[in-house]
């Protein structure tokens, strides 16, 4: 793949760099061109060099980086061939029936940059056709835009992880082995071409698997909802909100170092994910904090008690649990009750599960005891909140 022979004119077209500049860079050994033989790899590196030049890097710096193989990742871009065909926003709007303003709004969410000439490639057009079909089928625009935003956020994170892990565990070791730059490029290109085709089938499999799971959860939720309970406002859902974090984590990091602290966080998050009740979901992790939601207050609280029993050394986790209406948007939960749950965990001690009175009544015969600690003032809430420490009943 990397040693594909191409003409100088083709190298110029692929890299977006003039032929005269390419020849000069080749003569100055900035590009890996041997005996005037231009390759796809050389064009890819020229594209990277041009970008780095725009960012203020000198040719001498880039020449050194090239020799060390630090620019080799740019060669993998050849796995994603571009297209010269371009279309305007107005042309796409006429074809799809979408308003030009909506096309641009969708593109902003997708993160697809529009150049000064505001032209789109075939992949952009294909994606917008799919969007138009979904909306034409009657799916509400407000919900559609949220789904697209969740797709973008999730897949951006996936792509970022793929590139970073490839860099850390493939590219960096090759650089440390001091291999020639073209050999690094070839090894990386061959591995990427073998690995990347696996991504789409695995993503599709996981999407189908979790789609089926959450559809089942939605059916169960409707069946078990109290029919006499008031109907939630559009976009709001009744949910158990749970925050877990590590007490004294900042001080622990200062004392033990960032590498040790990172290992602790990874073990903590993995333990949370591996032990969650089937109906519960991790919404997000932020540093040493994890947010979990569940339709079942009792099982989530019982799980939280069991989770803390797994940690006997510092920094120990603590948990706050609350139940209430939350605004569901872009795959996340917002609102007063979310803020309250977050404040509750801040009042818990290391190894404690602290819950509100909305949770205690659901615990039933779970073998758990609720010890009231009184009405506690929470930042941002004018009225003190009754809180309870939940512990397992011995025996």
Short mmCIF file of C-alpha atoms in Angstrom, two decimals:
data_model
loop_
_atom_site.label_atom_id
_atom_site.label_comp_id
_atom_site.label_asym_id
_atom_site.label_seq_id
_atom_site.Cartn_x
_atom_site.Cartn_y
_atom_site.Cartn_z
CA UNK A 1 0.00 0.00 0.00
CA UNK A 2 2.64 2.54 1.07
CA UNK A 3 5.07 1.97 -1.84
CA UNK A 4 2.48 2.54 -4.58
CA UNK A 5 4.19 4.48 -7.41
CA UNK A 6 2.51 7.69 -8.53
CA UNK A 7 3.47 10.66 -10.70
CA UNK A 8 4.67 14.00 -9.38
CA UNK A 9 1.42 15.56 -10.61
CA UNK A 10 -0.60 12.96 -8.72
CA UNK A 11 1.49 13.54 -5.59
CA UNK A 12 0.74 17.25 -5.90
CA UNK A 13 -2.99 16.58 -6.26
CA UNK A 14 -3.08 14.23 -3.27
CA UNK A 15 -1.06 16.45 -0.97
CA UNK A 16 -2.43 19.83 -2.03
CA UNK A 17 1.16 21.06 -2.42
CA UNK A 18 2.56 22.51 -5.65
CA UNK A 19 4.84 20.31 -7.74
CA UNK A 20 7.72 22.79 -7.43
CA UNK A 21 7.47 22.78 -3.61
CA UNK A 22 7.33 18.99 -3.56
CA UNK A 23 10.50 18.77 -5.66
CA UNK A 24 12.26 21.20 -3.32
CA UNK A 25 11.18 19.26 -0.21
CA UNK A 26 12.39 16.05 -1.83
CA UNK A 27 15.78 17.58 -2.67
CA UNK A 28 16.12 18.81 0.92
CA UNK A 29 15.30 15.29 2.22
CA UNK A 30 12.14 16.46 3.97
CA UNK A 31 10.19 13.82 2.04
CA UNK A 32 11.14 10.14 1.60
CA UNK A 33 11.58 10.27 -2.21
CA UNK A 34 14.24 7.98 -3.62
CA UNK A 35 15.67 8.50 -7.09
CA UNK A 36 12.74 10.69 -8.05
CA UNK A 37 10.19 7.92 -7.49
CA UNK A 38 7.07 9.42 -5.98
CA UNK A 39 4.84 7.19 -3.88
CA UNK A 40 1.55 7.41 -2.02
CA UNK A 41 3.59 7.46 1.20
CA UNK A 42 5.58 10.48 0.06
CA UNK A 43 2.40 12.34 -0.91
CA UNK A 44 0.87 11.54 2.47
CA UNK A 45 3.94 12.84 4.28
CA UNK A 46 3.88 15.98 2.12
CA UNK A 47 0.32 16.62 3.24
CA UNK A 48 1.40 16.28 6.88
CA UNK A 49 4.43 18.51 6.32
CA UNK A 50 2.23 21.18 4.75
CA UNK A 51 -0.06 21.14 7.78
CA UNK A 52 2.87 21.39 10.16
CA UNK A 53 4.33 24.27 8.14
CA UNK A 54 1.03 26.12 8.55
CA UNK A 55 1.41 25.64 12.30
CA UNK A 56 4.83 27.30 12.26
CA UNK A 57 7.23 24.33 12.25
CA UNK A 58 10.47 24.74 10.31
CA UNK A 59 11.57 22.39 7.52
CA UNK A 60 14.57 21.37 9.63
CA UNK A 61 12.28 20.32 12.50
CA UNK A 62 10.07 18.38 10.10
CA UNK A 63 13.06 16.73 8.44
CA UNK A 64 14.25 15.49 11.83
CA UNK A 65 10.72 14.34 12.75
CA UNK A 66 10.49 12.46 9.47
CA UNK A 67 13.80 10.68 10.05
CA UNK A 68 12.60 9.62 13.49
CA UNK A 69 9.33 8.29 12.08
CA UNK A 70 7.16 10.75 14.01
CA UNK A 71 5.23 11.73 10.87
CA UNK A 72 4.51 8.16 9.80
CA UNK A 73 0.99 8.17 11.21
CA UNK A 74 -0.02 10.47 8.36
CA UNK A 75 0.56 7.62 5.90
CA UNK A 76 -2.39 5.73 7.30
CA UNK A 77 -4.63 8.41 5.81
CA UNK A 78 -4.20 6.61 2.50
CA UNK A 79 -6.70 4.07 3.86
CA UNK A 80 -9.35 6.80 3.60
CA UNK A 81 -9.27 7.91 -0.05
CA UNK A 82 -10.86 11.26 -0.77
CA UNK A 83 -12.86 12.40 -3.78
CA UNK A 84 -12.67 15.38 -6.05
CA UNK A 85 -16.45 15.45 -6.47
CA UNK A 86 -18.03 18.26 -4.47
CA UNK A 87 -21.54 19.63 -3.96
CA UNK A 88 -22.92 22.83 -2.47
CA UNK A 89 -25.22 23.06 0.53
CA UNK A 90 -27.94 24.45 -1.72
CA UNK A 91 -27.67 21.50 -4.14
CA UNK A 92 -27.91 19.01 -1.25
CA UNK A 93 -30.92 20.89 0.15
CA UNK A 94 -32.73 20.69 -3.21
CA UNK A 95 -31.98 16.98 -3.58
CA UNK A 96 -32.96 15.96 -0.04
CA UNK A 97 -35.80 18.41 0.57
CA UNK A 98 -34.09 19.68 3.72
CA UNK A 99 -33.89 23.41 4.35
CA UNK A 100 -30.35 24.80 3.76
CA UNK A 101 -30.33 26.07 7.37
CA UNK A 102 -31.14 22.56 8.62
CA UNK A 103 -28.43 21.04 6.43
CA UNK A 104 -25.92 23.42 7.97
CA UNK A 105 -27.22 22.71 11.47
CA UNK A 106 -26.79 18.97 10.95
CA UNK A 107 -23.30 19.49 9.55
CA UNK A 108 -22.32 21.53 12.59
CA UNK A 109 -23.46 18.68 14.86
CA UNK A 110 -21.65 16.13 12.70
CA UNK A 111 -18.50 18.20 12.96
CA UNK A 112 -18.16 18.30 9.17
CA UNK A 113 -16.19 21.45 8.34
CA UNK A 114 -17.36 23.66 5.49
CA UNK A 115 -14.62 25.51 3.62
CA UNK A 116 -14.89 29.03 2.33
CA UNK A 117 -16.60 27.74 -0.81
CA UNK A 118 -19.01 25.76 1.37
CA UNK A 119 -18.73 22.56 -0.63
CA UNK A 120 -19.43 18.99 0.48
CA UNK A 121 -17.94 15.67 -0.55
CA UNK A 122 -19.80 12.46 -1.49
CA UNK A 123 -19.65 11.09 2.06
CA UNK A 124 -21.26 14.27 3.43
CA UNK A 125 -24.03 14.06 0.83
CA UNK A 126 -24.67 10.36 1.55
CA UNK A 127 -24.98 11.07 5.29
CA UNK A 128 -27.43 13.91 4.66
CA UNK A 129 -29.56 11.66 2.42
CA UNK A 130 -29.86 9.23 5.34
CA UNK A 131 -30.85 12.09 7.62
CA UNK A 132 -33.53 13.25 5.18
CA UNK A 133 -35.02 9.73 4.97
CA UNK A 134 -35.29 9.46 8.75
CA UNK A 135 -37.00 12.84 9.05
CA UNK A 136 -39.31 12.12 6.10
CA UNK A 137 -40.43 8.95 7.88
CA UNK A 138 -41.86 11.15 10.64
CA UNK A 139 -39.19 11.02 13.34
CA UNK A 140 -39.37 14.29 15.36
CA UNK A 141 -36.60 16.75 14.54
CA UNK A 142 -35.84 17.52 18.20
CA UNK A 143 -35.25 13.83 18.94
CA UNK A 144 -33.36 13.26 15.71
CA UNK A 145 -30.85 16.02 16.43
CA UNK A 146 -30.24 14.59 19.90
CA UNK A 147 -29.57 11.12 18.48
CA UNK A 148 -27.14 12.51 15.94
CA UNK A 149 -25.35 14.44 18.68
CA UNK A 150 -25.02 11.25 20.77
CA UNK A 151 -23.67 9.34 17.75
CA UNK A 152 -21.10 12.06 17.15
CA UNK A 153 -19.98 12.26 20.77
CA UNK A 154 -19.67 8.48 21.10
CA UNK A 155 -17.94 7.83 17.77
CA UNK A 156 -15.61 10.78 18.22
CA UNK A 157 -14.52 9.21 21.50
CA UNK A 158 -14.10 5.81 19.81
CA UNK A 159 -12.01 7.25 16.97
CA UNK A 160 -9.90 9.26 19.42
CA UNK A 161 -9.24 6.13 21.49
CA UNK A 162 -8.34 4.10 18.37
CA UNK A 163 -5.78 6.66 17.23
CA UNK A 164 -4.31 7.26 20.69
CA UNK A 165 -3.97 3.55 21.50
CA UNK A 166 -2.50 2.83 18.06
CA UNK A 167 0.00 5.61 18.69
CA UNK A 168 0.91 4.46 22.20
CA UNK A 169 1.20 0.73 21.53
CA UNK A 170 2.26 0.58 17.86
CA UNK A 171 3.76 3.86 16.66
CA UNK A 172 5.83 4.76 19.74
CA UNK A 173 7.46 1.28 20.04
CA UNK A 174 8.46 1.43 16.35
CA UNK A 175 10.03 4.84 16.91
CA UNK A 176 11.91 3.56 19.95
CA UNK A 177 13.26 0.68 17.84
CA UNK A 178 14.77 3.33 15.51
CA UNK A 179 13.39 1.76 12.34
CA UNK A 180 13.67 3.68 9.04
CA UNK A 181 10.72 6.00 8.44
CA UNK A 182 9.37 4.12 5.42
CA UNK A 183 9.61 0.82 7.26
CA UNK A 184 7.64 2.36 10.14
CA UNK A 185 5.07 3.63 7.66
CA UNK A 186 4.76 0.23 5.99
CA UNK A 187 4.30 -1.64 9.28
CA UNK A 188 1.76 0.86 10.54
CA UNK A 189 -0.11 0.90 7.25
CA UNK A 190 -0.28 -2.88 7.01
CA UNK A 191 -1.48 -3.25 10.60
CA UNK A 192 -4.04 -0.47 10.21
CA UNK A 193 -5.38 -2.00 7.00
CA UNK A 194 -5.87 -5.29 8.85
CA UNK A 195 -7.40 -3.77 11.99
CA UNK A 196 -9.69 -1.07 10.58
CA UNK A 197 -11.99 -3.44 8.64
CA UNK A 198 -12.84 -5.06 11.99
CA UNK A 199 -14.16 -1.80 13.46
CA UNK A 200 -17.38 -1.51 11.45
CA UNK A 201 -18.62 -5.12 12.04
CA UNK A 202 -17.81 -4.91 15.75
CA UNK A 203 -19.53 -1.52 16.06
CA UNK A 204 -22.60 -2.83 14.24
CA UNK A 205 -22.69 -5.95 16.44
CA UNK A 206 -22.46 -3.90 19.65
CA UNK A 207 -25.07 -1.43 18.45
CA UNK A 208 -27.54 -4.22 17.67
CA UNK A 209 -26.80 -5.97 20.94
CA UNK A 210 -27.37 -2.88 23.09
CA UNK A 211 -30.33 -1.70 21.02
CA UNK A 212 -32.09 -4.99 21.74
CA UNK A 213 -31.17 -4.75 25.43
CA UNK A 214 -32.47 -1.20 25.91
CA UNK A 215 -35.66 -1.95 23.97
CA UNK A 216 -36.32 -4.77 26.42
CA UNK A 217 -35.58 -2.45 29.34
CA UNK A 218 -38.01 0.11 27.94
CA UNK A 219 -40.77 -2.49 27.71
CA UNK A 220 -40.08 -3.64 31.27
CA UNK A 221 -40.11 -0.04 32.45
CA UNK A 222 -43.53 0.57 30.91
CA UNK A 223 -44.91 -2.62 32.44
CA UNK A 224 -43.66 -1.77 35.93
CA UNK A 225 -44.52 1.92 35.94
CA UNK A 226 -47.12 2.94 38.48
CA UNK A 227 -50.17 3.60 36.30
CA UNK A 228 -51.51 6.05 38.88
CA UNK A 229 -48.33 8.11 38.92
CA UNK A 230 -48.48 11.47 37.09
CA UNK A 231 -47.23 11.40 33.52
CA UNK A 232 -43.79 12.93 33.11
CA UNK A 233 -43.30 16.03 31.01
CA UNK A 234 -42.01 15.44 27.50
CA UNK A 235 -38.27 14.77 27.65
CA UNK A 236 -38.32 13.92 31.37
CA UNK A 237 -37.99 10.46 32.90
CA UNK A 238 -38.28 9.11 36.45
CA UNK A 239 -34.93 7.56 37.29
CA UNK A 240 -32.66 6.52 40.14
CA UNK A 241 -29.57 8.73 40.07
CA UNK A 242 -26.33 7.52 41.60
CA UNK A 243 -22.92 9.16 41.88
CA UNK A 244 -19.81 7.32 43.07
CA UNK A 245 -16.41 8.92 43.62
CA UNK A 246 -13.15 8.30 45.46
CA UNK A 247 -12.68 10.20 48.71
CA UNK A 248 -9.41 12.05 49.11
CA UNK A 249 -8.36 11.24 45.56
CA UNK A 250 -6.57 14.54 44.95
CA UNK A 251 -4.40 14.10 48.06
CA UNK A 252 -3.79 10.45 47.15
CA UNK A 253 -2.54 11.53 43.71
CA UNK A 254 -0.19 14.07 45.25
CA UNK A 255 1.22 11.48 47.65
CA UNK A 256 1.41 8.41 45.41
CA UNK A 257 1.89 9.92 41.94
CA UNK A 258 -0.28 10.11 38.86
CA UNK A 259 0.57 6.64 37.50
CA UNK A 260 -0.48 4.90 40.71
CA UNK A 261 -3.60 7.08 40.90
CA UNK A 262 -4.52 6.21 37.31
CA UNK A 263 -4.28 2.50 38.11
CA UNK A 264 -6.59 3.03 41.08
CA UNK A 265 -9.16 4.87 38.93
CA UNK A 266 -9.07 2.19 36.23
CA UNK A 267 -9.62 -0.56 38.80
CA UNK A 268 -12.43 1.46 40.39
CA UNK A 269 -14.26 2.11 37.11
CA UNK A 270 -13.79 -1.49 35.91
CA UNK A 271 -15.22 -2.77 39.19
CA UNK A 272 -18.25 -0.51 38.85
CA UNK A 273 -18.88 -1.66 35.27
CA UNK A 274 -18.34 -5.35 36.04
CA UNK A 275 -20.68 -5.49 39.05
CA UNK A 276 -23.61 -3.28 37.99
CA UNK A 277 -27.13 -4.77 38.11
CA UNK A 278 -28.36 -5.71 34.61
CA UNK A 279 -30.85 -2.84 34.43
CA UNK A 280 -28.35 -0.15 35.50
CA UNK A 281 -26.24 1.94 33.11
CA UNK A 282 -23.05 3.95 33.43
CA UNK A 283 -23.88 7.37 31.99
CA UNK A 284 -20.39 8.86 32.19
CA UNK A 285 -17.12 8.90 34.05
CA UNK A 286 -15.34 12.14 34.92
CA UNK A 287 -11.96 11.54 36.49
CA UNK A 288 -12.57 9.56 39.67
CA UNK A 289 -16.35 10.02 39.53
CA UNK A 290 -18.93 7.73 37.91
CA UNK A 291 -22.58 8.52 37.24
CA UNK A 292 -24.99 5.58 37.11
CA UNK A 293 -28.74 5.47 36.48
CA UNK A 294 -31.30 2.73 36.95
CA UNK A 295 -35.07 2.28 36.94
CA UNK A 296 -34.81 0.21 40.14
CA UNK A 297 -33.97 2.12 43.34
CA UNK A 298 -33.68 -0.93 45.58
CA UNK A 299 -31.36 -3.03 43.43
CA UNK A 300 -29.08 -0.07 42.72
CA UNK A 301 -28.82 0.81 46.43
CA UNK A 302 -28.15 -2.81 47.37
CA UNK A 303 -25.48 -2.96 44.67
CA UNK A 304 -23.87 0.22 45.99
CA UNK A 305 -23.55 -1.26 49.47
CA UNK A 306 -21.95 -4.39 48.02
CA UNK A 307 -19.63 -2.32 45.82
CA UNK A 308 -18.17 -0.43 48.77
CA UNK A 309 -17.50 -3.70 50.59
CA UNK A 310 -14.98 -4.51 47.84
CA UNK A 311 -12.76 -1.54 48.75
CA UNK A 312 -10.87 -1.59 52.05
CA UNK A 313 -7.87 0.60 51.18
CA UNK A 314 -7.67 4.29 50.41
CA UNK A 315 -8.88 6.02 48.44
CA UNK A 316 -12.22 4.40 49.27
CA UNK A 317 -15.36 5.14 47.24
CA UNK A 318 -18.51 6.77 48.55
CA UNK A 319 -22.00 6.79 47.03
CA UNK A 320 -24.96 9.16 46.81
CA UNK A 321 -28.37 7.92 45.59
CA UNK A 322 -31.54 9.88 44.84
CA UNK A 323 -34.73 9.23 42.88
CA UNK A 324 -36.68 11.75 40.84
CA UNK A 325 -37.56 13.24 37.47
CA UNK A 326 -34.65 14.15 35.22
CA UNK A 327 -34.41 15.74 31.80
CA UNK A 328 -33.01 13.24 29.31
CA UNK A 329 -31.03 14.93 26.55
CA UNK A 330 -28.17 13.87 24.27
CA UNK A 331 -27.70 10.61 26.18
CA UNK A 332 -27.26 12.38 29.50
CA UNK A 333 -29.45 13.46 32.42
CA UNK A 334 -29.96 17.01 33.67
CA UNK A 335 -32.02 18.97 36.15
CA UNK A 336 -32.57 19.68 39.82
CA UNK A 337 -32.69 16.05 40.90
CA UNK A 338 -29.40 15.28 39.16
CA UNK A 339 -27.79 18.22 40.96
CA UNK A 340 -29.27 17.04 44.26
CA UNK A 341 -27.88 13.50 43.81
CA UNK A 342 -24.47 15.00 43.07
CA UNK A 343 -24.62 17.08 46.24
CA UNK A 344 -25.58 14.01 48.28
CA UNK A 345 -22.43 12.09 47.38
CA UNK A 346 -20.40 15.10 48.49
CA UNK A 347 -21.80 14.68 52.02
CA UNK A 348 -20.97 10.96 52.26
CA UNK A 349 -17.93 9.69 54.14
CA UNK A 350 -15.49 7.16 52.74
CA UNK A 351 -17.19 3.77 52.47
CA UNK A 352 -20.72 5.22 52.96
CA UNK A 353 -23.84 4.93 50.85
CA UNK A 354 -25.93 8.04 51.47
CA UNK A 355 -29.50 8.21 50.15
CA UNK A 356 -32.50 10.55 50.25
CA UNK A 357 -35.90 9.74 51.74
CA UNK A 358 -37.23 9.09 48.23
CA UNK A 359 -35.04 5.99 48.15
CA UNK A 360 -35.48 4.55 51.63
CA UNK A 361 -39.13 3.59 51.11
CA UNK A 362 -38.24 1.31 48.20
CA UNK A 363 -35.71 -0.87 49.99
CA UNK A 364 -38.24 -3.30 51.47
CA UNK A 365 -36.84 -6.69 52.47
CA UNK A 366 -33.36 -6.18 51.11
CA UNK A 367 -31.53 -6.77 54.37
CA UNK A 368 -30.51 -3.13 54.52
CA UNK A 369 -30.76 -0.69 57.41
CA UNK A 370 -31.28 3.06 56.93
CA UNK A 371 -29.75 5.25 59.62
CA UNK A 372 -30.99 8.86 59.51
CA UNK A 373 -28.33 11.53 59.89
CA UNK A 374 -30.85 14.40 59.97
CA UNK A 375 -31.74 17.17 57.57
CA UNK A 376 -28.61 18.32 55.76
CA UNK A 377 -28.08 21.62 53.99
CA UNK A 378 -26.97 21.06 50.39
CA UNK A 379 -25.39 23.80 48.33
CA UNK A 380 -27.89 25.33 45.92
CA UNK A 381 -30.94 23.95 47.75
CA UNK A 382 -32.76 26.33 50.14
CA UNK A 383 -34.50 23.58 52.12
CA UNK A 384 -32.42 20.99 54.07
CA UNK A 385 -32.67 17.44 52.75
CA UNK A 386 -33.22 14.38 54.99
CA UNK A 387 -30.37 11.92 54.37
CA UNK A 388 -29.77 8.33 55.44
CA UNK A 389 -26.74 6.08 55.62
CA UNK A 390 -27.57 2.62 54.24
CA UNK A 391 -25.77 -0.40 55.66
CA UNK A 392 -26.16 -4.14 55.38
CA UNK A 393 -27.92 -5.75 58.39
CA UNK A 394 -25.48 -8.19 60.00
CA UNK A 395 -26.47 -11.80 60.12
#
